[in-house]
Coordinates of C-alpha atoms in Angstrom, one line a residue:
M1 CA -38.2 50.2 19.9
L2 CA -34.8 51.5 18.5
Q3 CA -35.3 54.8 21.2
T4 CA -36.1 52.1 23.9
I5 CA -32.7 50.4 22.6
R6 CA -30.8 54.0 22.3
E7 CA -32.0 54.8 26.3
N8 CA -30.6 51.5 27.9
S9 CA -27.1 51.7 26.4
Q10 CA -26.8 54.9 28.0
G11 CA -27.2 52.6 31.5
I12 CA -23.9 51.9 33.7
I13 CA -24.7 48.3 32.7
A14 CA -24.6 48.7 29.6
K15 CA -22.0 50.7 29.6
V16 CA -19.8 47.9 31.8
I17 CA -20.5 45.5 29.5
V18 CA -18.9 47.3 26.3
G19 CA -15.6 48.4 28.7
L20 CA -14.9 44.7 29.3
I21 CA -14.9 43.7 25.2
I22 CA -12.9 46.7 24.7
V23 CA -10.8 45.3 27.7
T24 CA -10.9 41.4 26.1
F25 CA -10.4 42.7 22.3
A26 CA -7.3 44.7 23.1
L27 CA -5.4 42.3 25.6
F28 CA -6.9 39.2 23.8
G29 CA -7.7 40.1 20.2
V30 CA -11.1 39.0 18.4
E31 CA -9.9 35.8 18.2
S32 CA -10.6 35.2 22.0
L33 CA -14.4 35.6 21.0
I34 CA -14.0 33.7 18.1
G35 CA -12.4 30.5 19.6
L36 CA -15.5 30.3 22.4
A37 CA -17.2 29.3 19.7
N38 CA -15.1 27.2 17.4
S39 CA -13.4 24.9 20.1
E40 CA -12.5 22.0 17.8
K41 CA -8.8 20.2 19.1
A42 CA -5.9 20.2 16.2
P43 CA -5.4 16.7 14.5
A44 CA -2.5 16.2 16.3
E45 CA 0.1 17.8 19.0
V46 CA 3.9 17.1 18.6
N47 CA 5.7 18.2 22.3
G48 CA 2.8 20.9 22.2
E49 CA 3.0 22.3 18.9
E50 CA -0.1 21.6 17.0
I51 CA -0.7 21.1 13.6
S52 CA -4.1 22.4 12.2
A53 CA -6.6 21.0 10.7
V54 CA -6.0 22.9 7.0
D55 CA -2.2 22.0 6.8
L56 CA -3.4 17.8 7.3
Q57 CA -6.8 18.9 4.8
R58 CA -4.3 20.6 2.2
E59 CA -1.5 17.7 2.2
T60 CA -4.4 15.6 2.5
E61 CA -6.0 17.1 -0.6
L62 CA -2.4 17.2 -2.1
Q63 CA -1.6 13.2 -1.8
R64 CA -5.5 12.6 -3.5
R65 CA -4.7 14.6 -6.8
Q66 CA -1.0 12.7 -7.0
I67 CA -2.9 9.5 -6.7
L68 CA -5.8 10.5 -9.2
A69 CA -2.8 11.7 -11.4
Q70 CA -1.2 8.3 -11.3
M71 CA -4.1 6.2 -12.2
G72 CA -4.6 7.7 -15.1
E73 CA -8.0 9.0 -16.7
N74 CA -9.5 6.8 -15.6
A75 CA -9.1 7.6 -12.2
D76 CA -11.4 6.9 -10.0
P77 CA -11.9 9.1 -6.9
A78 CA -14.1 6.5 -4.9
A79 CA -11.7 4.0 -4.9
I80 CA -9.5 6.1 -2.3
D81 CA -10.0 4.9 1.3
E82 CA -10.1 8.6 2.7
N83 CA -9.7 7.4 6.6
L84 CA -7.0 5.5 5.5
L85 CA -5.3 8.5 3.8
R86 CA -5.6 11.0 6.1
R87 CA -4.0 8.7 8.3
Q88 CA -1.1 8.4 6.5
V89 CA -0.6 12.0 5.8
L90 CA -1.1 12.8 9.4
D91 CA 1.9 10.7 10.4
A92 CA 3.9 12.4 7.6
L93 CA 3.0 15.5 9.0
V94 CA 3.5 14.5 12.7
S95 CA 7.3 12.9 11.5
Q96 CA 8.3 16.4 9.4
E97 CA 7.1 18.4 12.7
I98 CA 9.8 16.2 14.7
R99 CA 12.1 17.1 12.1
L100 CA 11.5 20.6 12.0
Q101 CA 11.8 21.1 15.9
S102 CA 14.7 19.1 15.7
A103 CA 16.1 21.5 13.2
E104 CA 15.4 24.7 15.0
E105 CA 16.9 23.6 17.7
Q106 CA 20.2 23.5 16.2
G107 CA 19.5 27.1 15.4
L108 CA 19.1 26.5 11.9
Y109 CA 17.9 29.3 9.7
L110 CA 16.7 30.5 5.8
S111 CA 16.5 34.0 5.4
E112 CA 13.7 35.5 3.6
S113 CA 15.7 36.4 0.6
M114 CA 17.1 33.1 0.7
I115 CA 13.3 32.0 -0.2
D116 CA 13.1 34.6 -2.6
Q117 CA 16.2 33.2 -4.6
M118 CA 15.1 29.7 -4.5
I119 CA 11.3 31.0 -5.4
V120 CA 12.9 32.8 -8.4
A121 CA 15.2 30.1 -9.4
T122 CA 12.5 27.3 -10.3
P123 CA 11.5 26.6 -13.5
E124 CA 7.5 25.9 -12.8
F125 CA 7.2 29.3 -11.9
Q126 CA 9.4 30.9 -15.2
V127 CA 7.9 31.7 -18.4
D128 CA 10.9 31.9 -21.1
G129 CA 13.5 31.1 -18.3
Q130 CA 12.6 34.2 -15.9
F131 CA 10.7 34.5 -13.7
D132 CA 7.0 35.6 -13.7
P133 CA 4.6 35.8 -10.7
A134 CA 1.4 35.1 -12.7
Q135 CA 2.8 31.6 -13.3
F136 CA 4.1 31.7 -9.6
E137 CA 0.4 32.6 -8.4
S138 CA -1.6 29.9 -11.0
A139 CA 0.7 27.0 -10.2
L140 CA 0.0 27.3 -7.1
R141 CA -3.9 27.6 -7.3
A142 CA -3.6 24.5 -8.8
V143 CA -2.0 22.8 -6.0
G144 CA -4.7 24.8 -3.4
M145 CA -2.0 27.0 -1.7
T146 CA -1.3 31.1 -1.9
P147 CA 2.8 32.5 -1.8
L148 CA 2.8 32.6 2.0
M149 CA 1.7 28.6 2.6
Y150 CA 4.7 27.8 -0.3
R151 CA 7.5 30.1 1.2
E152 CA 6.6 28.6 4.5
L153 CA 6.4 25.1 3.4
L154 CA 9.7 25.9 1.5
R155 CA 11.2 27.0 4.6
K156 CA 10.3 23.7 6.4
E157 CA 12.0 21.7 4.2
Q158 CA 14.9 23.4 3.6
L159 CA 15.3 23.8 7.7
I160 CA 14.9 19.7 7.6
G161 CA 17.2 19.2 4.5
Q162 CA 20.1 21.4 6.3
E163 CA 20.5 19.2 9.7
R164 CA 20.1 15.9 7.2
M165 CA 23.1 17.0 5.0
A166 CA 25.1 18.0 8.0
Y167 CA 24.7 15.0 9.0
Q168 CA 25.2 13.4 5.4
L169 CA 28.2 16.1 4.8
S170 CA 30.2 15.7 8.3
A171 CA 30.7 11.5 8.0
F172 CA 33.3 10.2 6.5
S173 CA 35.5 6.9 6.4
T174 CA 39.1 5.7 6.4
P175 CA 40.8 4.5 4.0
T176 CA 41.1 1.1 6.2
Q177 CA 37.0 1.0 5.8
V178 CA 37.1 1.2 2.6
R179 CA 39.6 -1.5 2.1
Q180 CA 38.0 -4.0 3.9
L181 CA 35.0 -3.4 2.5
L182 CA 36.7 -3.8 -1.2
A183 CA 38.1 -7.0 0.6
L184 CA 34.8 -8.8 1.5
D185 CA 33.7 -7.6 -2.0
R186 CA 36.1 -9.6 -4.0
Q187 CA 36.4 -12.6 -1.5
T188 CA 35.9 -15.9 -3.3
R189 CA 35.0 -18.9 -1.6
D190 CA 35.4 -22.6 -2.8
I191 CA 31.7 -24.4 -2.5
A192 CA 30.0 -27.7 -3.3
W193 CA 26.1 -28.5 -3.3
V194 CA 23.6 -31.0 -4.2
Q195 CA 20.0 -30.3 -4.9
L196 CA 16.9 -32.4 -3.1
S197 CA 14.0 -32.0 -5.3
L198 CA 11.1 -31.7 -3.4
E199 CA 8.9 -32.6 -6.9
E200 CA 10.9 -36.0 -6.6
V201 CA 9.3 -36.5 -3.1
E202 CA 5.4 -35.7 -4.2
A203 CA 5.7 -38.3 -7.1
G204 CA 6.5 -40.8 -4.7
L205 CA 3.9 -40.5 -1.7
E206 CA 0.7 -42.4 -1.0
I207 CA -2.5 -39.8 -0.1
S208 CA -5.5 -41.9 1.6
D209 CA -9.0 -40.9 0.5
A210 CA -8.8 -40.6 4.5
D211 CA -6.6 -38.5 5.6
V212 CA -8.0 -36.0 2.6
K213 CA -11.6 -36.0 4.2
A214 CA -10.0 -35.5 7.3
R215 CA -8.2 -32.6 6.3
Y216 CA -11.7 -31.2 5.1
D217 CA -13.6 -32.5 8.3
E218 CA -11.4 -30.9 10.3
D219 CA -11.2 -27.4 8.4
M220 CA -14.6 -27.4 6.6
E221 CA -15.1 -23.4 7.3
R222 CA -12.1 -22.7 4.9
F223 CA -13.9 -24.0 1.4
M224 CA -17.3 -21.5 1.9
T225 CA -17.7 -19.7 -1.5
E226 CA -17.8 -16.1 -1.1
P227 CA -21.3 -14.4 -1.9
Q228 CA -21.9 -13.9 -5.6
V229 CA -24.3 -12.2 -8.3
V230 CA -25.4 -11.7 -12.0
L231 CA -25.5 -8.7 -13.4
S232 CA -27.9 -7.6 -16.5
Y233 CA -26.3 -4.3 -18.2
I234 CA -26.7 -2.1 -21.3
E235 CA -23.6 -0.3 -22.0
L236 CA -23.8 2.7 -24.1
N237 CA -20.2 3.3 -26.6
Q238 CA -19.8 6.5 -28.4
N239 CA -18.5 4.5 -31.3
D240 CA -21.5 3.1 -32.3
F241 CA -22.5 7.0 -33.1
A242 CA -19.7 7.2 -35.3
D243 CA -21.0 7.1 -38.7
A244 CA -18.5 9.2 -41.1
E245 CA -20.8 7.9 -44.0
A246 CA -23.6 10.0 -43.1
V247 CA -21.2 13.0 -42.6
D248 CA -22.4 15.9 -45.2
E249 CA -20.1 17.0 -48.3
A250 CA -20.9 20.2 -47.4
D251 CA -19.7 20.3 -43.9
V252 CA -16.7 18.5 -45.3
R253 CA -16.1 21.3 -48.1
A254 CA -16.6 23.9 -45.4
A255 CA -14.5 22.6 -42.6
Y256 CA -11.2 21.8 -45.4
E257 CA -12.1 25.7 -46.5
Q258 CA -11.8 26.5 -42.7
E259 CA -7.9 24.9 -42.9
L260 CA -7.2 26.6 -45.6
V261 CA -7.6 30.0 -43.7
R262 CA -5.6 28.8 -41.1
F263 CA -3.3 27.0 -43.1
E264 CA 0.2 29.2 -43.6
A265 CA 2.7 27.7 -46.3
D266 CA 6.0 27.0 -44.3
E267 CA 9.2 28.1 -45.9
E268 CA 12.1 25.8 -45.5
R269 CA 15.4 26.0 -46.4
S270 CA 18.4 23.4 -47.3
A271 CA 21.6 25.0 -46.0
A272 CA 25.4 24.0 -44.8
H273 CA 27.5 25.1 -42.2
I274 CA 30.6 25.2 -41.5
L275 CA 31.5 25.8 -37.7
L276 CA 34.5 27.6 -35.8
E277 CA 34.5 26.5 -32.4
A278 CA 35.3 29.0 -30.1
G279 CA 37.4 28.6 -27.1
E280 CA 39.4 30.7 -24.6
G281 CA 41.5 32.2 -27.9
D282 CA 41.3 35.6 -28.7
E283 CA 37.7 36.4 -30.4
A284 CA 39.0 38.7 -33.2
E285 CA 41.2 36.3 -33.9
L286 CA 38.5 34.0 -34.7
R287 CA 36.7 35.7 -36.5
Q288 CA 39.8 36.8 -39.1
Q289 CA 40.2 33.2 -39.5
A290 CA 36.4 32.6 -40.3
E291 CA 36.6 35.4 -43.1
S292 CA 39.6 34.2 -44.5
L293 CA 38.4 30.9 -45.1
R294 CA 35.3 32.4 -46.5
E295 CA 37.6 34.5 -48.9
R296 CA 39.0 31.1 -50.1
I297 CA 35.7 29.4 -50.5
L298 CA 34.7 32.6 -52.6
S299 CA 37.7 32.2 -54.7
G300 CA 37.7 28.8 -55.5
E301 CA 40.7 27.4 -53.5
L302 CA 38.6 25.2 -51.5
T303 CA 34.5 23.7 -52.3
F304 CA 32.5 24.8 -49.1
A305 CA 31.8 20.9 -48.8
E306 CA 35.9 20.4 -48.5
A307 CA 36.4 23.8 -46.7
A308 CA 33.5 22.1 -43.8
R309 CA 34.9 18.5 -43.6
E310 CA 38.8 19.6 -43.0
Y311 CA 37.8 23.1 -40.2
S312 CA 34.2 22.2 -39.0
A313 CA 33.7 21.8 -35.7
D314 CA 30.2 20.0 -36.1
P315 CA 30.9 16.7 -35.5
G316 CA 27.6 16.1 -36.9
S317 CA 27.8 17.5 -40.4
A318 CA 31.3 18.0 -41.0
P319 CA 31.7 14.1 -42.5
Q320 CA 28.6 15.5 -44.9
G321 CA 30.5 18.4 -45.8
G322 CA 28.3 20.8 -43.5
E323 CA 24.9 19.5 -45.0
L324 CA 21.9 20.0 -42.4
G325 CA 18.9 19.9 -44.7
Y326 CA 16.0 21.0 -44.8
N327 CA 14.5 23.2 -41.9
A328 CA 12.1 25.7 -41.0
R329 CA 12.0 28.2 -38.6
G330 CA 12.7 27.6 -34.6
V331 CA 15.4 24.9 -35.6
F332 CA 18.5 26.7 -34.8
V333 CA 19.4 29.3 -32.5
G334 CA 18.6 33.2 -33.0
P335 CA 21.6 35.1 -34.6
F336 CA 21.6 31.6 -37.0
E337 CA 18.3 31.5 -37.8
D338 CA 18.1 35.3 -38.6
A339 CA 20.7 34.2 -41.2
L340 CA 20.1 32.1 -42.9
F341 CA 16.2 33.5 -43.0
S342 CA 17.9 36.9 -45.0
M343 CA 19.8 35.1 -47.8
E344 CA 19.3 34.3 -51.2
A345 CA 19.6 30.9 -52.5
G346 CA 23.6 30.2 -53.5
E347 CA 24.7 32.8 -51.3
L348 CA 27.7 32.3 -48.5
S349 CA 27.1 34.1 -45.1
E350 CA 29.2 36.5 -43.2
P351 CA 30.8 35.2 -39.9
V352 CA 27.6 34.4 -38.2
R353 CA 28.5 35.0 -34.1
T354 CA 26.8 32.4 -32.3
E355 CA 27.3 31.5 -28.7
F356 CA 28.6 28.0 -29.9
G357 CA 31.2 30.1 -32.2
Y358 CA 31.6 31.8 -35.3
H359 CA 29.8 29.7 -38.5
L360 CA 29.7 30.1 -42.2
I361 CA 26.2 29.3 -43.9
K362 CA 25.4 28.7 -47.3
L363 CA 21.5 28.7 -48.4
K364 CA 21.5 25.8 -51.0
D365 CA 17.9 25.7 -51.8
I366 CA 14.6 27.3 -50.5
R367 CA 11.2 26.0 -51.1
A368 CA 7.6 26.7 -50.0
T369 CA 5.3 24.2 -48.1
E370 CA 2.0 23.5 -50.4
P371 CA -1.8 22.5 -47.9
P372 CA -2.8 19.3 -48.7
S373 CA -4.9 19.1 -51.4
F374 CA -9.3 17.7 -50.2
A375 CA -8.7 14.8 -52.0
E376 CA -5.8 14.6 -49.6
R377 CA -7.6 15.4 -46.5
E378 CA -11.0 14.5 -47.0
N379 CA -10.8 11.3 -45.1
E380 CA -9.3 12.3 -41.8
I381 CA -12.0 15.6 -42.2
R382 CA -14.5 13.4 -42.1
A383 CA -13.5 10.8 -39.6
E384 CA -13.3 14.0 -37.4
L385 CA -16.5 15.3 -37.8
A386 CA -18.4 11.9 -37.7
S387 CA -16.0 11.6 -34.1
E388 CA -17.3 15.1 -32.9
Q389 CA -20.6 14.0 -33.9
A390 CA -20.3 11.1 -32.5
E391 CA -19.2 12.7 -29.2
A392 CA -22.1 15.2 -28.5
N393 CA -24.4 12.4 -29.7
Y394 CA -23.2 10.0 -27.4
V395 CA -23.5 12.5 -24.1
A396 CA -27.0 13.5 -25.4
A397 CA -27.7 9.8 -25.2
L398 CA -25.7 9.3 -21.5
E399 CA -28.2 12.1 -19.7
Q400 CA -31.1 10.4 -21.9
L401 CA -29.8 6.9 -20.5
A402 CA -29.6 8.4 -16.8
D403 CA -33.3 9.3 -17.1
L404 CA -34.4 6.2 -18.5
S405 CA -32.5 4.0 -15.9
F406 CA -33.1 6.0 -13.3
S407 CA -37.1 6.0 -13.5
S408 CA -37.5 2.2 -15.0
A409 CA -38.4 -0.6 -13.0
D410 CA -36.0 -2.8 -14.9
L411 CA -33.5 -2.4 -17.9
E412 CA -35.8 -2.5 -20.7
V413 CA -37.2 0.7 -21.2
P414 CA -33.9 1.9 -21.6
S415 CA -32.9 -0.7 -23.9
E416 CA -35.8 -0.3 -27.0
E417 CA -35.2 3.7 -26.4
L418 CA -31.8 3.6 -27.1
G419 CA -31.5 0.3 -29.1
L420 CA -29.2 -1.8 -26.9
E421 CA -28.5 -4.6 -26.2
I422 CA -29.8 -6.1 -22.6
Q423 CA -26.6 -8.1 -21.9
Q424 CA -25.2 -10.8 -18.9
T425 CA -22.1 -11.2 -17.0
E426 CA -21.1 -14.4 -15.4
P427 CA -20.9 -15.1 -11.3
F428 CA -18.5 -13.1 -9.8
S429 CA -17.5 -12.5 -5.8
R430 CA -16.7 -9.2 -4.4
A431 CA -13.4 -10.1 -5.2
G432 CA -14.1 -9.4 -8.8
G433 CA -14.4 -11.8 -11.9
N434 CA -12.1 -12.4 -15.1
S435 CA -14.1 -10.3 -17.5
E436 CA -13.2 -6.3 -17.7
L437 CA -16.5 -5.6 -16.5
T438 CA -16.6 -8.1 -13.4
S439 CA -13.2 -6.6 -12.5
N440 CA -14.0 -3.2 -12.6
A441 CA -13.6 -1.1 -9.1
K442 CA -17.1 0.8 -9.7
I443 CA -18.9 -1.5 -11.2
L444 CA -17.9 -3.8 -7.7
R445 CA -18.9 -1.4 -5.8
A446 CA -22.4 -1.2 -7.5
A447 CA -23.0 -5.1 -7.9
F448 CA -22.7 -5.3 -4.0
S449 CA -24.6 -1.8 -2.6
A450 CA -27.7 -2.4 -0.7
E451 CA -29.5 -0.4 -3.8
L452 CA -28.7 -2.7 -6.0
Q453 CA -29.0 -5.7 -4.1
D454 CA -32.2 -5.1 -1.8
E455 CA -33.8 -2.9 -3.7
A456 CA -33.4 -4.0 -7.0
L457 CA -32.6 -0.7 -8.9
N458 CA -31.1 0.0 -11.7
S459 CA -27.6 1.8 -11.1
E460 CA -26.7 4.9 -12.5
P461 CA -24.6 5.3 -16.0
L462 CA -21.3 3.9 -14.7
E463 CA -18.1 5.3 -16.9
L464 CA -15.4 2.4 -18.2
S465 CA -14.0 5.2 -20.4
R466 CA -14.7 8.4 -21.7
E467 CA -16.4 6.8 -24.6
R468 CA -17.9 3.8 -23.1
A469 CA -20.9 3.4 -19.9
V470 CA -22.7 0.7 -18.7
V471 CA -26.4 0.5 -16.2
V472 CA -26.4 -2.4 -14.2
R473 CA -29.0 -4.8 -12.3
V474 CA -28.5 -7.7 -10.2
K475 CA -30.3 -10.6 -12.2
E476 CA -29.4 -12.9 -9.6
Q477 CA -28.0 -13.1 -6.1
I478 CA -26.2 -16.7 -5.3
P479 CA -25.5 -16.6 -1.8
S480 CA -22.0 -18.3 0.1
R481 CA -22.8 -21.9 0.5
Q482 CA -20.7 -25.2 1.4
L483 CA -18.3 -26.4 -1.0
A484 CA -18.8 -30.2 -0.7
F485 CA -15.8 -32.7 -0.2
E486 CA -15.5 -33.6 -3.9
E487 CA -15.2 -30.3 -5.3
V488 CA -12.3 -29.6 -2.6
K489 CA -10.6 -33.4 -2.9
E490 CA -8.2 -32.4 -5.8
R491 CA -6.7 -29.2 -4.2
L492 CA -6.8 -30.7 -1.0
E493 CA -5.3 -33.8 -2.1
A494 CA -2.5 -31.8 -3.6
E495 CA -2.0 -29.7 -0.6
L496 CA -1.2 -32.3 1.8
R497 CA 1.1 -33.9 -0.8
R498 CA 2.8 -30.4 -1.2
E499 CA 2.8 -30.4 2.8
R500 CA 4.1 -34.2 3.2
A501 CA 6.6 -33.0 0.7
A502 CA 8.3 -30.6 1.9
A503 CA 8.7 -32.4 5.7
A504 CA 10.0 -35.7 4.2
L505 CA 12.5 -33.7 2.7
E506 CA 13.8 -31.1 5.8
A507 CA 13.8 -34.4 6.9
K508 CA 16.5 -36.2 4.8
A509 CA 18.2 -32.5 4.6
D510 CA 18.5 -33.2 8.4
E511 CA 19.8 -36.4 7.9
L512 CA 22.3 -35.4 4.5
L513 CA 23.4 -32.5 7.5
T514 CA 24.3 -34.7 10.6
A515 CA 26.3 -36.7 8.5
L516 CA 28.5 -34.4 6.8
E517 CA 29.0 -32.2 9.7
S518 CA 30.2 -35.3 11.6
G519 CA 32.8 -36.0 9.3
Q520 CA 31.5 -38.2 7.3
A521 CA 32.8 -38.0 3.2
L522 CA 29.9 -36.7 0.7
N523 CA 30.2 -40.0 -0.9
E524 CA 29.2 -41.7 2.1
V525 CA 26.7 -39.7 2.5
S526 CA 24.3 -39.7 -0.3
A527 CA 24.6 -41.0 -3.6
L528 CA 23.6 -37.7 -5.2
N529 CA 25.4 -35.3 -7.9
W530 CA 26.9 -33.2 -6.1
S531 CA 28.3 -29.3 -7.6
E532 CA 31.2 -28.0 -7.1
V533 CA 32.2 -24.1 -7.7
A534 CA 36.2 -22.4 -7.2
N535 CA 37.1 -19.2 -6.7
M536 CA 33.2 -18.3 -7.0
G537 CA 32.8 -14.4 -6.2
R538 CA 29.7 -12.6 -5.0
E539 CA 26.8 -12.3 -7.5
A540 CA 28.6 -15.0 -9.8
E541 CA 26.2 -17.2 -12.7
S542 CA 28.0 -20.6 -12.0
A543 CA 25.9 -21.0 -8.8
P544 CA 21.8 -20.5 -8.3
L545 CA 21.4 -17.5 -6.9
E546 CA 20.2 -18.5 -3.0
I547 CA 22.8 -20.6 -3.2
N548 CA 25.2 -17.8 -4.3
R549 CA 24.0 -15.7 -1.5
Y550 CA 24.1 -18.3 0.7
A551 CA 27.6 -19.5 0.7
F552 CA 28.8 -16.0 1.8
E553 CA 26.8 -15.8 4.6
L554 CA 28.3 -19.5 5.8
P555 CA 30.9 -19.1 8.5
R556 CA 34.4 -19.5 8.1
P557 CA 35.9 -23.2 7.6
E558 CA 37.9 -24.0 10.6
G559 CA 41.1 -26.2 9.6
E560 CA 40.5 -28.6 7.3
A561 CA 37.0 -29.1 7.8
S562 CA 33.9 -27.7 5.6
S563 CA 31.3 -25.3 6.9
F564 CA 27.9 -26.9 6.3
G565 CA 24.0 -25.8 6.3
R566 CA 21.2 -25.4 4.4
V567 CA 18.9 -23.1 1.8
S568 CA 15.7 -23.4 0.3
L569 CA 15.2 -22.0 -3.7
R570 CA 12.3 -20.7 -4.9
N571 CA 10.6 -23.6 -6.8
G572 CA 10.6 -25.6 -3.2
D573 CA 13.9 -28.0 -3.4
L574 CA 16.6 -27.5 -0.8
A575 CA 19.9 -27.5 -1.1
I576 CA 22.2 -28.4 0.9
V577 CA 26.2 -26.7 0.4
E578 CA 29.3 -26.6 1.5
L579 CA 31.7 -24.0 2.4
K580 CA 35.2 -25.6 1.7
A581 CA 37.8 -22.8 1.6
V582 CA 37.6 -18.9 1.7
H583 CA 40.1 -16.8 -0.3
A584 CA 40.7 -13.2 0.6
A585 CA 41.1 -10.9 -1.9
D586 CA 44.4 -8.7 -2.4
V587 CA 43.7 -4.8 -2.3
S588 CA 47.1 -3.6 -1.6
D589 CA 47.3 -1.9 -4.8
L590 CA 43.9 -0.1 -5.3
D591 CA 43.5 2.7 -7.4
D592 CA 43.8 5.9 -5.3
N593 CA 40.7 7.5 -7.5
L594 CA 38.5 4.1 -6.3
V595 CA 39.3 4.0 -3.4
K596 CA 37.8 7.8 -2.8
Q597 CA 35.6 7.2 -4.7
M598 CA 34.4 4.4 -2.6
G599 CA 34.8 6.4 0.6
G600 CA 32.4 8.9 -0.8
F601 CA 30.4 6.2 -1.2
I602 CA 30.8 4.6 2.3
A603 CA 30.3 8.3 4.2
N604 CA 27.4 9.3 2.4
R605 CA 25.9 5.7 3.2
N606 CA 26.9 6.4 7.0
G607 CA 25.7 10.0 6.9
Q608 CA 22.1 8.7 5.7
L609 CA 21.8 5.4 8.3
T610 CA 23.1 8.3 11.4
Y611 CA 20.6 10.6 10.7
Q612 CA 17.4 8.1 10.6
A613 CA 18.8 7.2 13.6
R614 CA 18.3 10.3 15.0
V615 CA 14.8 10.7 13.4
E616 CA 13.8 7.1 15.0
A617 CA 15.1 8.1 18.3
L618 CA 13.3 11.8 18.1
E619 CA 10.2 9.9 17.1
E620 CA 10.1 7.3 20.0
A621 CA 10.8 10.7 22.7
A622 CA 8.3 12.9 21.4
E623 CA 4.8 13.8 22.9
V624 CA 2.5 13.0 20.2
E625 CA -1.2 13.7 20.4
R626 CA -3.2 12.6 18.0
N627 CA -7.0 13.7 18.3

């Protein structure tokens, strides 16, 4: 057979075929053949540029991990709508590509050396303040990226950021604009208002049974219940396996002995110090001051505490005579710690130079920590061992529960084998119930799944936490039904009462407004109590927040006439608001620093809005094809 192949490969046809393959490779590369077998379209194209499936998959996974991290230790991956997440990520990638294309069209550029500098300066890629290649690669692997992928991502983000910052930093504001804004912000208004109570109108309404019945009859579909289920379940709890009293005394002793082996007595030293702070002065002069002060202390001219209170630049310890208390290694900066732990008790150090200046250190006392006794540690060790054993037993029981619940036709067998009580939930719908169990997303999905409802199976063990799991089974299915009139009568009556009261209140408010706008006086229009506030500023607490904000929306009064309007309050009441006068603020003597600060804020805001408007225009004009 091999000989036949060899003979045929020498023919003219075979040579022509091989020649064509070589030419294809040379002109178009291997991808020309591979592409024939993989013609799947890119997820999206933006102005002819593809967004690759790899990018979409990577970004979707990153977003998915972030969502799970936000959910906490009880995160349920099944709770994430993968299709919705994919659409959101694709939209974000499309927007990013549009902004990137805009930045590149402006000729913006980021060199490879700049990218290198950014990577090296990233704290997440450093160990002890220095860039570490292993840490860099490890951090990227954790999020599913390679160094090249990260460099490309960094390049895109920085280019987009360059264009955005160009808009923000080139925006400006004038002093006149700043003064106008501050004048508006400091403007005050004279207002009056009256509050019309919805509750009072409701109390005076009569709703007949016929009206309620008519509402029920016209919208009966609203009053169908949701299908519900009742679950039987058994719960496995790790805490039930914990028994500190059952832990063997020998095991506790052995664990304590291991602790003693690991224990290292930490030496603690009680010290005081005087800091002569480094400034712009001469270094030699500063050291001479420290040495002179040391000699004065040693000669008895000053006590250490007196010298600390008078000369130390450390505000935390100087008032206490330089006292630092007992401390172990790892608390102070290197030179200070080295000197402190090389001294004898009662010794006063030579001047010690640190980044803060020169220190004089006095070592007052040395003490070594002792290991705790067996009696002190016994209960805690016993509890730890019990917890470890409980976890092991729980894991074993969880595996057994999974096997038993899968092979059993009900919960009786796993209940008897594991000594678990069969419990029952209250009826609940897909929206969930009021208990921890019936409001859990995992339980809701299982309870309304086809396996449990149609096939009457036990669920697999569903973990409520790391220490608790349940197996559930549908005990009863309650189909949806039409609620009887009597069951919803009270709710419908309250609904009608609220609707009619709101309509009556609006009619009353319109009537008052019409009378006021026609020129009638307040006391002629209504006997209600009007409240008044003069010179009210924005966000002032002298009027309800809704009234305050609405008062600054009303048009400036013309001549002697007031401006009127009505506003809804959060409790359903309405308020009639009168704007009597507007008082301009005097901003002629504003502090120049305030004007400059506000100008920067306004300019930055203008730049953000301008860039956002550009992005919106680009997105509207872009040719985007989603596949």
